[in-house]
Structure formats: structure tokens, C-alpha cells
Coordinates of C-alpha atoms in Angstrom, one line a residue:
M1 CA 0.0 0.0 0.0
G2 CA 2.8 2.3 0.9
H3 CA 4.6 1.4 -2.4
G4 CA 1.4 2.1 -4.4
H5 CA 1.0 5.5 -2.8
S6 CA 4.6 6.4 -3.5
H7 CA 4.3 5.3 -7.1
G8 CA 1.1 7.3 -7.6
H9 CA 2.7 10.4 -6.1
S10 CA 5.7 10.1 -8.3
E11 CA 3.6 9.8 -11.5
S12 CA 1.0 12.5 -10.6
S13 CA 3.6 15.0 -9.5
E14 CA 4.8 15.3 -13.1
P15 CA 3.0 18.0 -15.1
T16 CA 0.8 16.9 -17.9
P17 CA 1.5 18.1 -21.5
Q18 CA -1.5 20.4 -21.1
A19 CA -0.1 21.9 -17.9
L20 CA 3.3 22.4 -19.4
A21 CA 1.7 24.2 -22.4
S22 CA -0.4 26.3 -20.2
R23 CA 2.5 27.3 -18.0
K24 CA 4.6 28.1 -21.1
R25 CA 1.9 30.2 -22.6
A26 CA 1.4 32.2 -19.3
N27 CA 5.1 32.8 -19.0
W28 CA 5.3 34.0 -22.6
I29 CA 2.4 36.4 -22.0
L30 CA 4.1 37.9 -19.0
A31 CA 7.4 38.1 -20.8
A32 CA 5.7 39.7 -23.9
I33 CA 4.4 42.4 -21.7
L34 CA 7.2 43.0 -19.2
V35 CA 10.3 42.7 -21.5
P36 CA 9.3 45.4 -24.0
L37 CA 8.1 47.6 -21.1
G38 CA 11.4 47.2 -19.4
V39 CA 13.4 47.9 -22.6
L40 CA 11.3 50.9 -23.3
T41 CA 11.8 52.2 -19.8
L42 CA 15.6 51.8 -20.0
V43 CA 15.7 53.5 -23.4
A44 CA 13.7 56.4 -22.0
M45 CA 15.9 56.6 -19.0
M46 CA 19.0 56.8 -21.2
V47 CA 17.5 59.5 -23.4
M48 CA 16.4 61.6 -20.4
W49 CA 19.5 61.0 -18.3
P50 CA 20.6 64.4 -16.8
S51 CA 23.8 66.0 -18.0
G52 CA 24.8 67.1 -14.5
S53 CA 25.3 70.7 -15.6
R54 CA 24.3 73.4 -13.1
E55 CA 24.6 76.2 -15.6
G56 CA 22.1 79.0 -15.0
I57 CA 21.5 78.0 -11.3
T58 CA 22.5 80.7 -8.9
F59 CA 22.4 80.1 -5.2
S60 CA 24.4 80.7 -2.0
S61 CA 24.8 77.6 0.1
P62 CA 24.5 78.2 3.8
Y63 CA 27.1 75.5 4.3
Q64 CA 29.8 77.4 2.4
A65 CA 31.7 79.6 4.8
A66 CA 33.5 82.8 3.9
P67 CA 37.3 82.9 3.9
G68 CA 38.6 82.5 7.4
V69 CA 35.3 81.1 8.7
T70 CA 35.1 77.4 9.5
F71 CA 32.5 74.9 10.7
D72 CA 33.8 73.1 13.8
T73 CA 32.4 70.4 16.0
G74 CA 32.7 69.9 19.7
R75 CA 31.1 68.5 22.9
I76 CA 29.3 70.7 25.4
Q77 CA 30.9 70.8 28.8
S78 CA 28.5 73.2 30.5
V79 CA 25.5 75.4 29.8
V80 CA 24.8 78.9 31.2
V81 CA 22.1 81.5 30.7
E82 CA 23.4 85.1 31.0
S83 CA 23.1 88.5 29.3
C84 CA 23.4 88.4 25.6
T85 CA 26.0 91.2 25.7
Q86 CA 28.5 89.0 27.6
T87 CA 29.9 87.2 24.5
G88 CA 33.5 87.7 25.3
Q89 CA 35.8 84.7 26.0
T90 CA 36.7 85.8 29.6
D91 CA 34.7 82.9 31.0
T92 CA 36.2 79.5 30.3
G93 CA 34.3 76.4 30.9
Q94 CA 33.0 77.2 34.4
P95 CA 30.5 74.7 35.8
N96 CA 26.8 75.2 35.1
T97 CA 25.4 78.1 37.1
G98 CA 22.2 76.2 37.9
Q99 CA 20.2 78.4 35.6
P100 CA 17.5 76.6 33.6
N101 CA 18.9 76.0 30.1
T102 CA 15.7 76.8 28.3
G103 CA 16.9 80.0 26.8
Q104 CA 13.9 81.9 28.3
T105 CA 14.5 85.3 29.9
D106 CA 14.6 85.4 33.7
P107 CA 12.9 88.6 34.8
N108 CA 15.1 88.9 37.9
Q109 CA 18.3 88.5 36.0
G110 CA 17.1 90.6 33.2
G111 CA 16.9 93.6 35.4
Q112 CA 20.3 93.0 36.8
A113 CA 22.0 92.4 33.5
G114 CA 20.3 95.3 31.8
G115 CA 19.4 93.2 28.7
S116 CA 17.9 90.0 27.3
Q117 CA 19.1 86.6 28.3
C118 CA 20.9 84.1 26.0
T119 CA 22.0 80.5 26.3
F120 CA 25.7 79.8 26.0
A121 CA 27.3 76.4 25.7
F122 CA 30.9 76.0 26.8
T123 CA 32.2 73.6 24.2
E124 CA 35.4 71.6 23.9
P125 CA 36.4 71.5 20.2
D126 CA 36.9 68.0 18.7
K127 CA 40.1 69.2 17.0
G128 CA 41.6 70.2 20.4
G129 CA 42.3 73.5 22.1
D130 CA 40.7 75.7 24.7
V131 CA 37.0 75.6 25.5
V132 CA 35.0 78.0 23.5
K133 CA 31.8 79.9 24.3
V134 CA 29.1 79.1 21.7
V135 CA 25.9 81.1 21.6
I136 CA 22.8 78.9 21.1
N137 CA 20.0 80.0 18.7
P138 CA 16.9 81.2 20.7
D139 CA 14.6 78.8 18.8
V140 CA 16.8 75.8 19.7
A141 CA 17.1 77.0 23.3
M142 CA 13.4 77.4 23.7
S143 CA 12.2 74.3 21.9
H144 CA 14.7 71.6 22.6
G145 CA 17.6 73.1 24.5
V146 CA 21.1 71.8 24.8
D147 CA 22.6 69.5 27.5
V148 CA 26.0 68.7 28.8
G149 CA 27.5 66.0 26.6
D150 CA 25.7 67.0 23.4
S151 CA 27.8 67.1 20.2
I152 CA 27.2 70.2 18.2
R153 CA 28.4 71.9 15.0
Y154 CA 29.2 75.6 15.3
L155 CA 30.4 78.5 13.2
N156 CA 33.9 79.7 14.1
L157 CA 34.2 83.4 13.4
S158 CA 37.2 84.1 15.6
A159 CA 39.7 84.3 12.8
V160 CA 37.8 87.0 10.9
Q161 CA 36.8 89.2 13.9
G162 CA 40.4 90.1 14.7
T163 CA 40.6 93.3 16.8
N164 CA 36.8 93.3 17.1
A165 CA 36.7 90.1 19.1
G166 CA 35.8 92.0 22.3
S167 CA 33.1 94.2 20.7
G168 CA 30.2 92.0 21.9
A169 CA 29.6 90.1 18.6
P170 CA 29.6 86.3 19.2
A171 CA 32.7 84.5 17.9
F172 CA 31.1 81.1 18.0
V173 CA 27.6 80.5 16.7
F174 CA 25.6 77.3 17.0
V175 CA 24.6 75.7 13.7
D176 CA 23.3 72.2 14.3
F177 CA 23.6 69.0 16.4
V178 CA 25.9 66.2 15.3
R179 CA 23.6 63.2 14.9
S180 CA 26.1 60.8 13.2
I181 CA 26.2 58.3 16.1
P182 CA 22.5 57.9 16.9
I183 CA 21.6 57.6 13.2
A184 CA 24.4 55.1 12.6
I185 CA 23.1 53.0 15.6
L186 CA 19.5 53.1 14.2
A187 CA 20.7 52.2 10.7
V188 CA 22.7 49.2 12.0
L189 CA 19.9 48.1 14.2
Y190 CA 17.4 48.3 11.4
A191 CA 19.7 46.3 9.0
V192 CA 20.3 43.6 11.7
I193 CA 16.6 43.2 12.5
V194 CA 15.6 43.1 8.8
I195 CA 18.3 40.5 8.0
A196 CA 17.6 38.5 11.1
V197 CA 13.9 38.2 10.4
A198 CA 13.8 38.2 6.6
R199 CA 17.3 36.6 6.2
W200 CA 18.6 36.6 2.7
R201 CA 15.6 38.2 1.2
G202 CA 15.8 41.0 3.7
F203 CA 19.5 41.5 2.8
R204 CA 18.6 41.8 -0.9
A205 CA 15.8 44.2 0.0
L206 CA 18.3 46.5 1.7
L207 CA 20.5 46.4 -1.3
G208 CA 17.5 47.1 -3.5
L209 CA 16.8 50.1 -1.3
V210 CA 20.3 51.4 -1.9
G211 CA 19.8 51.0 -5.7
A212 CA 16.4 52.9 -5.5
Y213 CA 18.0 55.8 -3.8
F214 CA 20.7 55.8 -6.4
V215 CA 18.1 56.2 -9.1
L216 CA 16.4 59.0 -7.1
V217 CA 19.6 60.9 -6.5
S218 CA 21.3 60.3 -9.9
F219 CA 18.3 60.5 -12.2
I220 CA 15.1 62.0 -10.8
L221 CA 16.4 64.9 -8.8
P222 CA 19.0 66.2 -11.3
G223 CA 16.3 65.8 -14.0
L224 CA 13.9 68.0 -12.1
V225 CA 16.7 70.6 -11.7
E226 CA 17.3 70.6 -15.4
G227 CA 13.7 71.0 -16.3
K228 CA 12.9 67.5 -17.7
P229 CA 9.2 66.6 -18.1
P230 CA 8.2 65.8 -14.5
L231 CA 5.5 63.3 -15.3
L232 CA 7.7 61.2 -17.6
L233 CA 10.6 61.6 -15.3
A234 CA 8.6 60.2 -12.3
L235 CA 7.1 57.4 -14.3
V236 CA 10.4 56.2 -15.8
G237 CA 12.3 56.5 -12.6
S238 CA 9.6 54.8 -10.5
T239 CA 9.3 52.0 -13.0
V240 CA 13.0 51.4 -12.9
I241 CA 13.0 51.4 -9.1
M242 CA 10.1 48.9 -8.9
I243 CA 11.6 46.6 -11.5
G244 CA 14.9 46.6 -9.6
V245 CA 13.6 46.2 -6.0
L246 CA 10.9 43.6 -6.8
Y247 CA 13.1 41.2 -8.8
F248 CA 16.2 41.8 -6.7
A249 CA 14.3 41.1 -3.4
H250 CA 11.9 38.4 -4.5
G251 CA 13.6 36.8 -7.4
F252 CA 12.5 36.1 -11.0
S253 CA 9.2 34.3 -10.9
A254 CA 5.7 34.5 -12.2
R255 CA 4.6 35.7 -8.7
T256 CA 7.0 38.6 -8.8
S257 CA 6.1 39.5 -12.4
T258 CA 2.4 39.5 -11.4
A259 CA 3.2 41.9 -8.6
L260 CA 5.2 44.1 -11.0
L261 CA 2.3 44.3 -13.4
G262 CA -0.1 45.3 -10.7
T263 CA 2.5 47.9 -9.4
I264 CA 2.9 49.5 -12.8
F265 CA -0.9 49.7 -13.2
G266 CA -1.3 51.4 -9.9
L267 CA 1.7 53.6 -10.7
S268 CA 0.1 54.7 -14.0
I269 CA -3.3 55.5 -12.3
T270 CA -1.4 57.5 -9.6
A271 CA 0.6 59.4 -12.2
L272 CA -2.5 60.3 -14.2
L273 CA -4.4 61.4 -11.2
A274 CA -1.4 63.4 -9.9
A275 CA -1.0 65.2 -13.2
W276 CA -4.7 66.1 -13.3
A277 CA -4.8 67.1 -9.6
T278 CA -1.7 69.3 -9.7
D279 CA -3.2 71.3 -12.6
A280 CA -6.8 71.4 -11.4
A281 CA -5.9 72.3 -7.8
N282 CA -3.3 74.8 -8.9
L283 CA -0.6 73.3 -6.6
A284 CA 2.3 75.8 -6.9
G285 CA 4.0 75.5 -3.5
V286 CA 2.8 79.0 -2.5
G287 CA 3.9 79.8 1.1
N288 CA 6.6 77.1 1.2
H289 CA 10.0 78.5 2.0
D290 CA 11.9 75.7 0.3
A291 CA 9.8 76.2 -2.9
S292 CA 10.5 80.0 -2.9
T293 CA 14.2 79.2 -2.6
L294 CA 14.1 76.8 -5.6
V295 CA 12.2 79.3 -7.7
N296 CA 14.9 81.9 -7.1
M297 CA 17.6 79.5 -8.1
S298 CA 16.7 78.9 -11.7
P299 CA 13.8 79.5 -14.1
Q300 CA 14.1 75.9 -15.3
I301 CA 12.9 74.5 -12.0
S302 CA 9.1 74.0 -11.9
I303 CA 7.6 73.8 -8.4
S304 CA 4.4 72.3 -9.8
G305 CA 6.6 69.7 -11.6
I306 CA 8.4 68.9 -8.3
I307 CA 5.0 68.5 -6.5
L308 CA 3.7 66.2 -9.3
C309 CA 6.8 64.1 -9.1
G310 CA 6.5 63.9 -5.3
L311 CA 2.9 62.8 -5.5
I312 CA 3.9 59.8 -7.7
I313 CA 7.0 58.8 -5.7
S314 CA 5.4 59.1 -2.3
G315 CA 3.1 56.2 -3.0
L316 CA 5.8 53.7 -4.3
G317 CA 6.5 51.9 -1.0
V318 CA 2.9 51.3 -0.1
L319 CA 2.0 50.4 -3.7
N320 CA 4.8 47.8 -3.7
D321 CA 3.6 46.5 -0.4
V322 CA 0.0 45.8 -1.4
T323 CA 0.8 44.3 -4.8
I324 CA 3.5 41.8 -3.6
T325 CA 1.2 40.9 -0.7
Q326 CA -1.8 40.2 -2.9
S327 CA 0.3 38.2 -5.4
S328 CA 1.7 36.1 -2.6
A329 CA -1.7 35.7 -1.0
V330 CA -3.1 34.3 -4.3
W331 CA -0.3 31.7 -4.5
E332 CA -0.6 30.7 -0.9
L333 CA -4.4 30.3 -1.2
Y334 CA -3.9 28.2 -4.3
E335 CA -1.5 25.9 -2.4
L336 CA -4.1 25.5 0.3
A337 CA -6.9 24.9 -2.2
P338 CA -5.6 23.8 -5.6
N339 CA -9.0 22.6 -6.8
T340 CA -10.6 26.0 -6.3
T341 CA -12.1 27.7 -9.3
A342 CA -10.6 31.0 -10.5
R343 CA -13.7 32.9 -9.5
K344 CA -13.7 31.5 -5.9
L345 CA -9.9 32.0 -5.7
F346 CA -10.3 35.6 -6.7
T347 CA -13.1 36.1 -4.1
S348 CA -11.0 34.6 -1.3
A349 CA -7.9 36.7 -2.2
M350 CA -10.0 39.8 -2.3
R351 CA -11.1 39.2 1.3
I352 CA -7.4 39.6 2.2
G353 CA -7.1 42.6 -0.1
R354 CA -10.0 44.4 1.5
D355 CA -8.4 44.1 4.9
H356 CA -5.2 45.4 3.4
I357 CA -7.0 48.3 1.8
A358 CA -8.4 49.4 5.1
S359 CA -5.1 49.3 7.0
T360 CA -3.1 50.8 4.2
V361 CA -5.4 53.8 3.8
Y362 CA -4.9 54.5 7.5
T363 CA -1.2 54.1 7.0
I364 CA -1.0 56.7 4.2
A365 CA -3.3 59.2 6.0
F366 CA -1.5 59.0 9.3
A367 CA 2.0 59.1 7.8
Y368 CA 1.2 62.3 5.9
A369 CA -0.5 63.7 9.0
G370 CA 2.5 63.0 11.1
A371 CA 4.8 64.7 8.5
A372 CA 2.5 67.8 8.4
L373 CA 2.0 68.0 12.2
P374 CA 3.5 71.5 12.6
I375 CA 1.3 72.8 9.8
L376 CA -1.8 71.2 11.3
I377 CA -1.1 72.8 14.7
I378 CA -0.7 76.3 13.0
V379 CA -4.0 75.8 11.1
M380 CA -5.7 74.7 14.2
L381 CA -4.6 77.8 16.1
Y382 CA -5.8 80.0 13.3
D383 CA -9.3 78.6 14.0
R384 CA -10.2 78.5 10.3
P385 CA -13.2 76.5 9.0
L386 CA -12.4 72.9 8.3
A387 CA -13.2 73.0 4.5
E388 CA -11.2 76.2 4.1
A389 CA -8.2 74.7 6.0
L390 CA -8.1 71.5 4.0
T391 CA -8.1 73.4 0.7
S392 CA -5.6 76.0 1.8
A393 CA -2.1 76.3 0.4
E394 CA -0.7 74.8 3.5
L395 CA -2.7 71.6 3.6
S396 CA -4.0 71.0 0.1
E397 CA -0.8 69.3 -1.1
E398 CA -0.9 66.8 1.7
V399 CA -4.6 66.1 1.2
I400 CA -4.2 65.5 -2.5
R401 CA -1.1 63.3 -1.9
T402 CA -3.2 61.2 0.4
L403 CA -6.2 60.9 -1.9
V404 CA -4.1 60.3 -5.1
G405 CA -1.9 57.6 -3.5
S406 CA -4.9 55.9 -1.9
I407 CA -6.9 55.7 -5.1
G408 CA -3.9 54.2 -7.0
L409 CA -3.2 51.5 -4.4
V410 CA -6.9 50.6 -3.9
L411 CA -7.3 50.1 -7.7
A412 CA -4.0 48.1 -7.9
I413 CA -5.3 45.5 -5.5
P414 CA -8.1 43.9 -7.6
V415 CA -6.0 44.2 -10.8
T416 CA -3.1 42.5 -9.1
T417 CA -5.4 39.8 -7.7
L418 CA -7.0 39.2 -11.1
I419 CA -3.6 38.9 -12.8
A420 CA -2.3 36.6 -10.1
V421 CA -5.3 34.3 -10.3
L422 CA -5.0 34.0 -14.1
V423 CA -1.3 33.3 -13.9
V424 CA -1.4 30.9 -11.0
K425 CA -4.2 28.8 -12.6
A426 CA -2.2 28.7 -15.9
T427 CA 1.2 27.9 -14.4
G428 CA 0.4 26.0 -11.3
M429 CA 0.2 22.2 -11.1
K430 CA -2.6 20.7 -8.9
R431 CA 0.1 18.7 -7.2
L432 CA -1.5 18.6 -3.8
A433 CA -4.8 17.4 -5.1
T434 CA -3.7 15.0 -7.7
A435 CA -0.9 13.5 -5.6
G436 CA -3.2 12.7 -2.7
G437 CA -1.3 15.1 -0.5
P438 CA -2.8 17.1 2.4
T439 CA -6.0 19.0 1.6
V440 CA -6.5 21.6 4.3
T441 CA -10.0 22.2 5.8
A442 CA -11.3 25.3 7.4
D443 CA -11.5 23.6 10.8
E444 CA -7.7 23.0 10.8
L445 CA -6.8 26.7 10.3
N446 CA -6.4 29.2 13.0
D447 CA -7.4 32.0 10.6
T448 CA -11.1 32.5 10.3
G449 CA -11.0 34.9 7.4
A450 CA -10.0 34.5 3.8
L451 CA -7.6 31.5 4.3
A452 CA -10.3 29.6 6.2
A453 CA -12.8 30.4 3.5
A454 CA -10.4 29.2 0.8
A455 CA -9.8 26.0 2.8
A456 CA -13.6 25.5 3.0
V457 CA -13.8 25.9 -0.7
A458 CA -11.1 23.3 -1.1
G459 CA -13.0 21.0 1.2
S460 CA -16.1 21.3 -0.9
A461 CA -14.2 20.4 -4.1
P462 CA -14.1 16.9 -5.3
Q463 CA -11.3 14.9 -3.7
V464 CA -9.2 12.3 -5.5
T465 CA -9.0 9.0 -3.6
H466 CA -6.2 6.6 -4.3
D467 CA -6.8 3.6 -2.0
A468 CA -9.9 2.2 -0.6
G469 CA -9.9 1.2 3.0
P470 CA -9.9 2.6 6.5
S471 CA -9.6 6.4 6.8
L472 CA -8.8 6.7 10.4
D473 CA -5.4 7.9 11.6
A474 CA -4.7 4.7 13.5
P475 CA -1.2 3.2 13.6
G476 CA -0.6 1.2 10.5
Q477 CA -3.5 2.7 8.7
P478 CA -3.5 5.3 5.9
A479 CA -3.6 8.9 7.1
R480 CA -6.9 10.7 6.7
P481 CA -6.6 13.2 3.9
G482 CA -6.4 16.7 5.3
S483 CA -5.1 15.6 8.7
R484 CA -1.9 16.8 10.3
R485 CA -0.5 13.3 9.9
A486 CA -1.1 13.5 6.2
Q487 CA 0.7 16.8 6.0
R488 CA 3.7 15.5 7.9
E489 CA 3.8 12.4 5.6
A490 CA 3.7 14.5 2.5
E491 CA 6.5 16.7 3.8
R492 CA 8.6 13.7 4.7
H493 CA 8.0 12.1 1.3
G494 CA 9.0 15.4 -0.4
R495 CA 12.3 15.4 1.6
D496 CA 13.0 11.8 0.7
E497 CA 12.5 12.5 -3.0
A498 CA 14.8 15.5 -2.8
K499 CA 17.5 13.3 -1.5

């Protein structure tokens, strides 16, 4: 009996000529769509590749110091709050006076000093030398403050002040905090966790992320500076990024190709909506300081084009997430229920998709709300009507970004699911059903949603029996189809064949 079961499994595990022809036809269809699309994208990228020239761009970088002025780093030794006129270097690293280092004016001290109060940080330079007295910006002192042990970057004006060093002008001015160590720790921790959990696939995903940023920095951003068409630039760059990260992280397979097709569809919908919304809503970056800076740099830079490109790129990560998840869900559901019809398989997969839609819409909305939190607070304090606030120049871009990205990813889910169902039915072999392997039932699944529904569908499908006789899982008797024992035996048989 055991020999007969093994023989039947070996024969039925081989694909039939019809299955091979169906698989070949499906793969050819995927290749016929994706290969020309990939070639066209690469050609467009080569044609649009930026020259790297910055001719006609005029700007003064705040990080370029005048002759004799340097940017130095150091570690704070003590913090004091005293009169802003006492900027000379007569004090050297004395201990903290006990004053609160918030940078706020003390009324009692203000009367004694005869002026406003400033926060000073006595800082030991990293390059060595005497402790210097760095004046801290009022906004930093009031919002965050500085503490002993903080690493800061400051502007050293002592070489250019010369004889005016004692005139009251600060010789050392705070610029920014040095964040290299905490960011490096977080980056290493992130990489370690991703690789530990996702293993080799996680490592490949990290490398794909590096490649994606390379495309962004080398192609998309310089192209925007040079005035390339923003819609085409975003579409080409995003498609190249998605092709790279999907195949690099998940490998070349029909499953990945299906996810890529769904991603490109969602990307196209997002791009079309973004192009229409940018023009219809007159998104011009009015009131944005960074936008004003870019406008004054070069007439070639289009703020509307940058906003359009940003609307498309901002949804890439979530779009990739939902499409690869839906594609994988269809394949897993098919493995659980290989006898399921295409219609029922699509219905079961869409149950997962609807749950994903709900959670992803929240993800996009809250992510953008978190990024725009300072603007939201200002709008709230202005006490403007809700409709007027949401359509204002300050919030309209975030609102449209949320709506456009959500529409694109929601439409990508049923399209990806449909493509995945068609491909998996064409390329998959009903090896579990025809080989007498485990057929999972709904009662044997912890999940009570789409997976259990798919298993229930599988349980209702006609089962293939190989041997007549007892069906109890008693010792020496055949395992009941769908039982855990049958699953273990199928796995053990697969390992034996692999050897």
C-alpha cells in the first residue's frame, strides 16, 4: 500500500503536457508584456539622463563659509544663561550656574544684567584647544535646549573678527547638532533586524533600497533641476525602481512578475491622477520657504513639476507592499486549495485585499498627517473653517497626496489579484490534489478569514482517492486526507524524493 502510494505520487507529480503548455503560454504572455516595457523604460531613462550641468543655477549655500570662517564640531561641557552682551571669552568652561537652560528670559536676572538673556554652551572642540563659548540660537534653546555631553556643530568666526573680538559680537555660533552616532546606531539596528527576520531576502531588499536611492539621486532629482518633463521623469524613474527592487528582493518568478504588473498599473493610475490634480488644484508651492528658494535659483525649476513628481514617488512603497502581498496571497491560497475555481480563488484573495486596503489607507493618512503636524497645529490655532483649512495652500498638497496615493493603491489590489489568479491557474500544477497530499480544511486553520474560506472551498471540491480502506489515523492505517499526519507524511515524502 505504501509502495502504491509512492508510485502514484511520483507519477502524478509530473505535469501533464496540457499543464506544461499552459505554463509556457502564461510565462510567454508575462514576458511579452514586461520585456518590451522594461526595454522601453531603460531607453527612456538613457534618453532623459541628466547632463549634471548646473549652468544657470544661482544660489548661495548656507554651508559654504567665507574665507577664514570654519565649521567646527565639539562636545558641550557646561551650559549657562546670561546677558546676551556678555559674549567675550573671559569665561572658560566654568560649571553650570544652575540656571535653567531653556533660553527663556529670567525677569530677575534681566533687570540686573540690563538686557535680554541668551543661552551659551561652553564647548570643547573636537580638534583640540581651549574651551569656546558658543551662543545657542533662541529657537533651539526654547524648543529643545542643549545639554552637557551633546555634540554640536558651530560656526567659528574668531579668525575674521580680529581686533573686534571684544566688541560684543559672538565669535562662535551654534549651527546644528551632530547626529552621526544615533543615526548610525539606528541604521545598523534596522539592518540587523531586517536580515535576522527576513534573512537573505531582507538583505537583498536592503541592497535594492540602496539602488532605489541611487536612481532617485542620480536620475530623478537632477532631471527636475534641469527642467525635464516631471510626469515622464517620475514614471520612468519609478518603474526602474520597482523593477529593480521587486526582482532583486523576490527573485525572477511568475509571482513577482504579477506583482510588478499590478504595481505598474497602480503607478500609472497614480501618475494620471497626480497630473490632473496638480493642474486642477493649482498646486504651486505657495507659502513654502523651500519652494521659494528653488524658484529663485533657476527659471528651469518648476515647483508644480516637483510637486507632481513627489505625488507619484510618495506612494511607491505602499503600492509595492500591497501588490506583492496580494500576489503572494493568491499563490498561498492556491497551495491551500488547488481545486478552487478561478472565481472563488479571486473572491478569497480579495477578502485579504479588502483588509489590506483598510489598513493601508490609514497608514497613508497618518503618515502624511505626522509629517505635516506643525502645519496642522498652526492651522488649528488659526481657527479656520475645516473645509477652508483642508483646501488651503498649507494643507492642500498633503490632502491631494493622500487621496491620489490611496486611489492608486486601492485600484491596484483587484487588478493584481486578477492577474495573479489567471497566472497561477495557468502555471500551477494541482500537485497537492492529484498527488493525494494534504487537503486543508477550514477547521484545521487558526485563521477565520480568507484563508479559512479558501480551505472551506477546497474541502467542498471533489477529492481524489487513491486507495480504498480505512480512513482513520490509526497506527498502520493510511492517514486521513487533510489531517496533520497526512501533511507530515507529505512533507517527509518530499524530503525523501529531494535526497
